[in-house]
Structures are given as structure tokens and as C-alpha cells.
mmCIF file of C-alpha atoms and ligand atoms in Angstrom:
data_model
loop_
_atom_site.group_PDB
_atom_site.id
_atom_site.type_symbol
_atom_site.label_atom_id
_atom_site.label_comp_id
_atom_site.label_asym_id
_atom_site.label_seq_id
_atom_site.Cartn_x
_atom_site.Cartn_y
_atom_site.Cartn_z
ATOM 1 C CA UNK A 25 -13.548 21.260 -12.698
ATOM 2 C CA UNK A 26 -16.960 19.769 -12.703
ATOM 3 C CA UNK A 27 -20.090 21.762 -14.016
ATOM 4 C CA UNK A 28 -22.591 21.818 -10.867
ATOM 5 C CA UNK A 29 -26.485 22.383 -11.174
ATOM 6 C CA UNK A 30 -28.153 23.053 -7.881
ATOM 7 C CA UNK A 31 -31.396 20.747 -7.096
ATOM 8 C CA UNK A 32 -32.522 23.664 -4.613
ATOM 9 C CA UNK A 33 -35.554 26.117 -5.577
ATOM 10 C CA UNK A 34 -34.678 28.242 -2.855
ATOM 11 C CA UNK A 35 -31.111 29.917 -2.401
ATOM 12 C CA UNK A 36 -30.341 32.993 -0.579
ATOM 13 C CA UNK A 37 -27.613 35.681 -1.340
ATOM 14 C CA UNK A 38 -26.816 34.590 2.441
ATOM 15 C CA UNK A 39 -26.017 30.812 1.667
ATOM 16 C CA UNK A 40 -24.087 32.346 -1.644
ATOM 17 C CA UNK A 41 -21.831 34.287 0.394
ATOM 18 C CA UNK A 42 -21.508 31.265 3.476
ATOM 19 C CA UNK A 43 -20.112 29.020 0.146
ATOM 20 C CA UNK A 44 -17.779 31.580 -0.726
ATOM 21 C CA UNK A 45 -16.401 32.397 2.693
ATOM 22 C CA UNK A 46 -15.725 28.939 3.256
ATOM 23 C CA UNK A 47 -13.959 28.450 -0.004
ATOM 24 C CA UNK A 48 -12.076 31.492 1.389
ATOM 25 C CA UNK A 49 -12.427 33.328 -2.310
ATOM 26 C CA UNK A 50 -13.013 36.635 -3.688
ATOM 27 C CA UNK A 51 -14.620 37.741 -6.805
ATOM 28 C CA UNK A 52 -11.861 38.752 -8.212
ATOM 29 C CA UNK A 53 -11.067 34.682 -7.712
ATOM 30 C CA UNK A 54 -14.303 33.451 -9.236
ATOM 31 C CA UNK A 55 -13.317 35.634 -12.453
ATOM 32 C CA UNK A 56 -9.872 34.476 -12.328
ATOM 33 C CA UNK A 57 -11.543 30.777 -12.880
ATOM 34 C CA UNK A 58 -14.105 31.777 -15.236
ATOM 35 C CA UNK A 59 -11.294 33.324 -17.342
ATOM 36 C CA UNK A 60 -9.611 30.213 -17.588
ATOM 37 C CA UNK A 61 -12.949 27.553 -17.643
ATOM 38 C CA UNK A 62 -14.778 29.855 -20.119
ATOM 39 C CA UNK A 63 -17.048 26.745 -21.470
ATOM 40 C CA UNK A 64 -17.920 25.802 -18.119
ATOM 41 C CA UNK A 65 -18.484 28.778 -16.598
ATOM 42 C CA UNK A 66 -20.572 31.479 -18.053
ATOM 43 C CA UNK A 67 -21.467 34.652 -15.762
ATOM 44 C CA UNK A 68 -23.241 37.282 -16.435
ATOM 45 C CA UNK A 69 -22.855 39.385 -12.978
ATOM 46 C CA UNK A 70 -20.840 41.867 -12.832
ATOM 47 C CA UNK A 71 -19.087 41.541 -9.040
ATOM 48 C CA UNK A 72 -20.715 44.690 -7.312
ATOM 49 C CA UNK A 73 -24.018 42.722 -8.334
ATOM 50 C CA UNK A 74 -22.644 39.698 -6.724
ATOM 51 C CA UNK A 75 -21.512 41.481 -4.166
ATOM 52 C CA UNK A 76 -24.993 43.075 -3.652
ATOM 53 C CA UNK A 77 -27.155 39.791 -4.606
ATOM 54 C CA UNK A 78 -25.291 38.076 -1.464
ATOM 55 C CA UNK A 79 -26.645 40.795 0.570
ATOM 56 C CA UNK A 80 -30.093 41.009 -0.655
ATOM 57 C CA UNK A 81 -31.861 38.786 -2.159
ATOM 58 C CA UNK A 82 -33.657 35.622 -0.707
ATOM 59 C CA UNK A 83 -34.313 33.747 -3.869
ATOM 60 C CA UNK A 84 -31.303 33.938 -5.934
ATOM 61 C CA UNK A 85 -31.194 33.452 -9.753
ATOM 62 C CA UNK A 86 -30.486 29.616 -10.854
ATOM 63 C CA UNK A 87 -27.534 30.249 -13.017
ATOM 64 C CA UNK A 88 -26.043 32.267 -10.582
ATOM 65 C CA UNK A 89 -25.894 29.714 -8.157
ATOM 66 C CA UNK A 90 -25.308 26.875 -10.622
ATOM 67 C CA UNK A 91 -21.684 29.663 -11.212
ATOM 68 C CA UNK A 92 -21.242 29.810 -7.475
ATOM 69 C CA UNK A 93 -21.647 25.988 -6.896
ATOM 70 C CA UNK A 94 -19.500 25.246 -10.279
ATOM 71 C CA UNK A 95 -16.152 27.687 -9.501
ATOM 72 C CA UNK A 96 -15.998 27.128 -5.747
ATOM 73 C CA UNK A 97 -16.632 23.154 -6.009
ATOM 74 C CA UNK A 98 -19.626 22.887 -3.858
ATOM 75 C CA UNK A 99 -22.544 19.656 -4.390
ATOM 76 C CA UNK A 100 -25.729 19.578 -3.663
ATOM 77 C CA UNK A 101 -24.686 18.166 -0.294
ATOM 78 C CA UNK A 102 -22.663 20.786 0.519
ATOM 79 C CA UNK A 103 -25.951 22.916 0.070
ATOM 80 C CA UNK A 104 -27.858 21.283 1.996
ATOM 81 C CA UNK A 105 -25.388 21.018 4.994
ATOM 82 C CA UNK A 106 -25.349 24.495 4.776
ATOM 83 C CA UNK A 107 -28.815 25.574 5.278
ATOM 84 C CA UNK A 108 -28.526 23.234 8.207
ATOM 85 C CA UNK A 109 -25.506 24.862 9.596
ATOM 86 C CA UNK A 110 -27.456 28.150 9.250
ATOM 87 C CA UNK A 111 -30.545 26.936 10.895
ATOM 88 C CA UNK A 112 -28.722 26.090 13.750
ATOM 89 C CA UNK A 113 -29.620 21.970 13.194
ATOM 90 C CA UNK A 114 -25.731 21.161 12.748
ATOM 91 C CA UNK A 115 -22.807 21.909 13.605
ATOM 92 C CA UNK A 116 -19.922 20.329 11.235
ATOM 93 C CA UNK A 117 -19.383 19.757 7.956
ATOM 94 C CA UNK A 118 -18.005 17.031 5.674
ATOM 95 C CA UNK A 119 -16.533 17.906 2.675
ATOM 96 C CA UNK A 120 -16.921 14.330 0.927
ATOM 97 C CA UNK A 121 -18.603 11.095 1.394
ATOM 98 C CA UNK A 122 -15.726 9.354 2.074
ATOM 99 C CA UNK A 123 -15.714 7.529 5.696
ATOM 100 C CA UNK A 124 -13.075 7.725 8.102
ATOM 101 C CA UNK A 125 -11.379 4.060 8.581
ATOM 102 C CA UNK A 126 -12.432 4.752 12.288
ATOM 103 C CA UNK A 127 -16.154 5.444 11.802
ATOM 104 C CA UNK A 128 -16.191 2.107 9.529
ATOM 105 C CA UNK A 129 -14.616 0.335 12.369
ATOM 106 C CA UNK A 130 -16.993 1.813 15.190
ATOM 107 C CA UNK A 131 -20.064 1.345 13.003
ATOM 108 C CA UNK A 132 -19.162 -2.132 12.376
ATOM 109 C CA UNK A 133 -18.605 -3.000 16.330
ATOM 110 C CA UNK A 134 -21.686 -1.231 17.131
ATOM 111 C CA UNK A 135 -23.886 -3.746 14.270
ATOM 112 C CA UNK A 136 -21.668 -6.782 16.164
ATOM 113 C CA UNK A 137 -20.214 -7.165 12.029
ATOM 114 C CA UNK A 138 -23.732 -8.367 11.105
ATOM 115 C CA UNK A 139 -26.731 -6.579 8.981
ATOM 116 C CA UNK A 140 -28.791 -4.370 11.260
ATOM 117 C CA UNK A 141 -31.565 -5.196 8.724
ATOM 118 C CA UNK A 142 -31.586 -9.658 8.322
ATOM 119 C CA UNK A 143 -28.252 -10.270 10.477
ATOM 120 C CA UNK A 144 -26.559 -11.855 7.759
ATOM 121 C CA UNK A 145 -22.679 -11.410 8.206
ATOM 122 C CA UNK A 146 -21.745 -11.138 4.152
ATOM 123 C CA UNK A 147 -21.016 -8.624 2.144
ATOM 124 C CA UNK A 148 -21.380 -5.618 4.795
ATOM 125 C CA UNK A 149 -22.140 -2.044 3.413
ATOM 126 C CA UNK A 150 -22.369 1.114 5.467
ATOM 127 C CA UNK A 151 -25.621 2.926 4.578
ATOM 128 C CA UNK A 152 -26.514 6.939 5.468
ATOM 129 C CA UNK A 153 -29.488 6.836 7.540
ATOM 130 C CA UNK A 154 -30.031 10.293 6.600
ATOM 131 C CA UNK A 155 -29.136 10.207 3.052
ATOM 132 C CA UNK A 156 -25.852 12.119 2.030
ATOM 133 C CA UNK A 157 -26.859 14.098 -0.437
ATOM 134 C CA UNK A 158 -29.785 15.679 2.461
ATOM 135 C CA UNK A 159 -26.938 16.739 4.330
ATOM 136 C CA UNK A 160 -26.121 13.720 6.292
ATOM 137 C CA UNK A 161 -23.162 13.185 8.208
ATOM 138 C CA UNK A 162 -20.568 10.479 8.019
ATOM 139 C CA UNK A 163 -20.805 9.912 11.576
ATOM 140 C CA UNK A 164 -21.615 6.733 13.394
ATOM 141 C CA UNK A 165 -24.741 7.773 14.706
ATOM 142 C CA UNK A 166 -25.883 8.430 10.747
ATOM 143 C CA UNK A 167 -24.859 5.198 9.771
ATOM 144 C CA UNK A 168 -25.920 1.944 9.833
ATOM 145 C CA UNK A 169 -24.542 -1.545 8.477
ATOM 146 C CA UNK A 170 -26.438 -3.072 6.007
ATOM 147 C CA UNK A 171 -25.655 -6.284 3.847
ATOM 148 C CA UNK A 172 -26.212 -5.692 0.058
ATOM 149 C CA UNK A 173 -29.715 -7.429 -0.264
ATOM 150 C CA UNK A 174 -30.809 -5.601 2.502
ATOM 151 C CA UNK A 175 -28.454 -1.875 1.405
ATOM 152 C CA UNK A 176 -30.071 -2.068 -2.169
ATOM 153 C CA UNK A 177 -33.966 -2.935 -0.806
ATOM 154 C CA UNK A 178 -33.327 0.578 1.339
ATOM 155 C CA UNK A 179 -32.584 2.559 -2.291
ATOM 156 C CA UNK A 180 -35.073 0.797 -4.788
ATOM 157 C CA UNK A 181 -36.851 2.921 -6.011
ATOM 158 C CA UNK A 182 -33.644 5.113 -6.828
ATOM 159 C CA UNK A 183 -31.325 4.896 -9.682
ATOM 160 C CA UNK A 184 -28.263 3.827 -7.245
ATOM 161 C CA UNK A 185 -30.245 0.620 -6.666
ATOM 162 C CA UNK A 186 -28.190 -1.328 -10.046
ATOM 163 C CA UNK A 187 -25.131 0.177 -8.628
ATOM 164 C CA UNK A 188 -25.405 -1.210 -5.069
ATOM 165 C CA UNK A 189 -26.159 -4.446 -6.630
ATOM 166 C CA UNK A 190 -23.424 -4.830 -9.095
ATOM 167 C CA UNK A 191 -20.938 -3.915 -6.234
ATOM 168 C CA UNK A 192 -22.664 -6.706 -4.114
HETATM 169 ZN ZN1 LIG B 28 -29.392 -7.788 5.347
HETATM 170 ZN ZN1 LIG B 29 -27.286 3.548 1.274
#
């Protein structure tokens, strides 16, 4: 169990109850875990207020969703591929940032195995055109081949710029 903090200012009882219907729980589950994580999880609503937030409310307290996100294992990206699926602007979800050994393969024919960015052939990465953690998909048309000159100039001004480079 991971602690989660959301990076969202907005969160609505509606997106609370879309995270727990997909997780499939109950209240009576979320307790069952806060029971047994009692450092990591600290709630203060009693479950007809959950129950009754979900319904309600458009801007949900921050430690109540940090408690949703925390006991049903949901990220930031989750989040934000939910207020997409809501909106209408997509219609799947990914569960991790892990690639399928099929999209690598298609991405890489599509880029001909060389750097969309310089051409070079070395030290290939796959890059989210639409960052990840916005909600973007691990689908070929979100990704693009990049080599790791080119892969770490796309994130510099972030702090996963060192870590693209020491993998390079
Ligand atoms: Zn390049
Ligand atoms: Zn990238």
C-alpha cells in the first residue's frame, strides 16, 4: 500500500464514486483497509457521509480524496483518465504505464526503428506524446520513438530529465 496525494484542485463526489465502482469496493471495504493500514490511512467520514459526499458535492475535501485514491490504489493518472472518461474525450483506460510488447513493436515500425526527432537509430525510447500522468494512453497513436538525447530534451525542464539520462 502506497500513500496517494491527489495533484487535482477539483474532485467531485461523482469521480469519488466512478474510482470506487471500478475498484468494485464498498465502504464497508475501505474500512476493512483502514483497519488494517491505520498509519496510512486516516478517515474521518463516517460512510453515510461518504455515501452522501459521492452524491453531492462538486468540490470534495482533499483528505478525503487523498483516502479514496490511497485504499483503492488509484494515481494521479488514473484521475485524470477519469475525468476524461466522464467528459466523454476517452473511452479506455490503462491501469499502468507499462507498454504492451505489441505497441513497442508497432511504434517502432511506424518510426522505421529511428528517432522521430534527429533519426539517429541508438538507444530508442518510447515517449507519451500526451504525457501519462495527463491521462495519456499507451497506444501507438500517443507514442512516439525518441532516442535519449532527443527523449530527455522533450522533459528538461522536469525532474525525470536526470533519470532519462542516466538510463541513456
Ligand atoms: Zn533523437
Ligand atoms: Zn517521455
Amino acid at each position: 500500500m502506497t500513500k496517494r496525494y491527489c495533484d487535482e484542485h477539483e474532485v467531485s463526489g461523482t469521480e469519488l464514486m466512478a474510482m470506487r465502482m471500478m475498484r468494485k469496493k464498498y465502504y464497508a471495504d475501505m474500512a476493512r483497509m483502514q483497519r488494517r493500514y491505520k498509519k496510512l490511512l486516516v478517515c474521518t467520514y463516517p460512510a453515510k457521509e461518504m455515501e452522501w459526499i459521492e452524491k453531492n458535492v462538486d468540490e470534495c475535501p482533499k483528505d478525503l480524496v487523498d483516502f479514496y485514491m490511497t485504499s483503492l490504489g488509484i494515481t494521479n493518472s488514473h484521475m485524470a483518465q477519469f475525468k476524461k472518461i466522464l467528459k466523454g474525450e476517452l473511452k479506455t483506460f490503462s491501469e499502468g504505464r507499462t507498454i504492451t510488447q505489441s505497441v513497442k513493436k508497432e511504434v517502432r515500425e511506424k518510426y522505421h526503428n529511428k528517432c522521430a526527432c534527429c533519426g539517429s537509430s541508438e538507444n530508442l525510447q518510447l515517449h507519451h506524446k500526451e504525457y501519462f500522468s495527463n491521462g495519456g494512453q499507451n497506444t501507438v497513436d500517443n507514442l512516439i520513438l525518441l532516442c535519449v538525447s532527443c527523449h530527455a530534451e522533450q522533459h528538461k525542464d522536469e525532474h525525470v530529465y536526470n533519470l532519462i539520462k542516466s538510463k541513456g
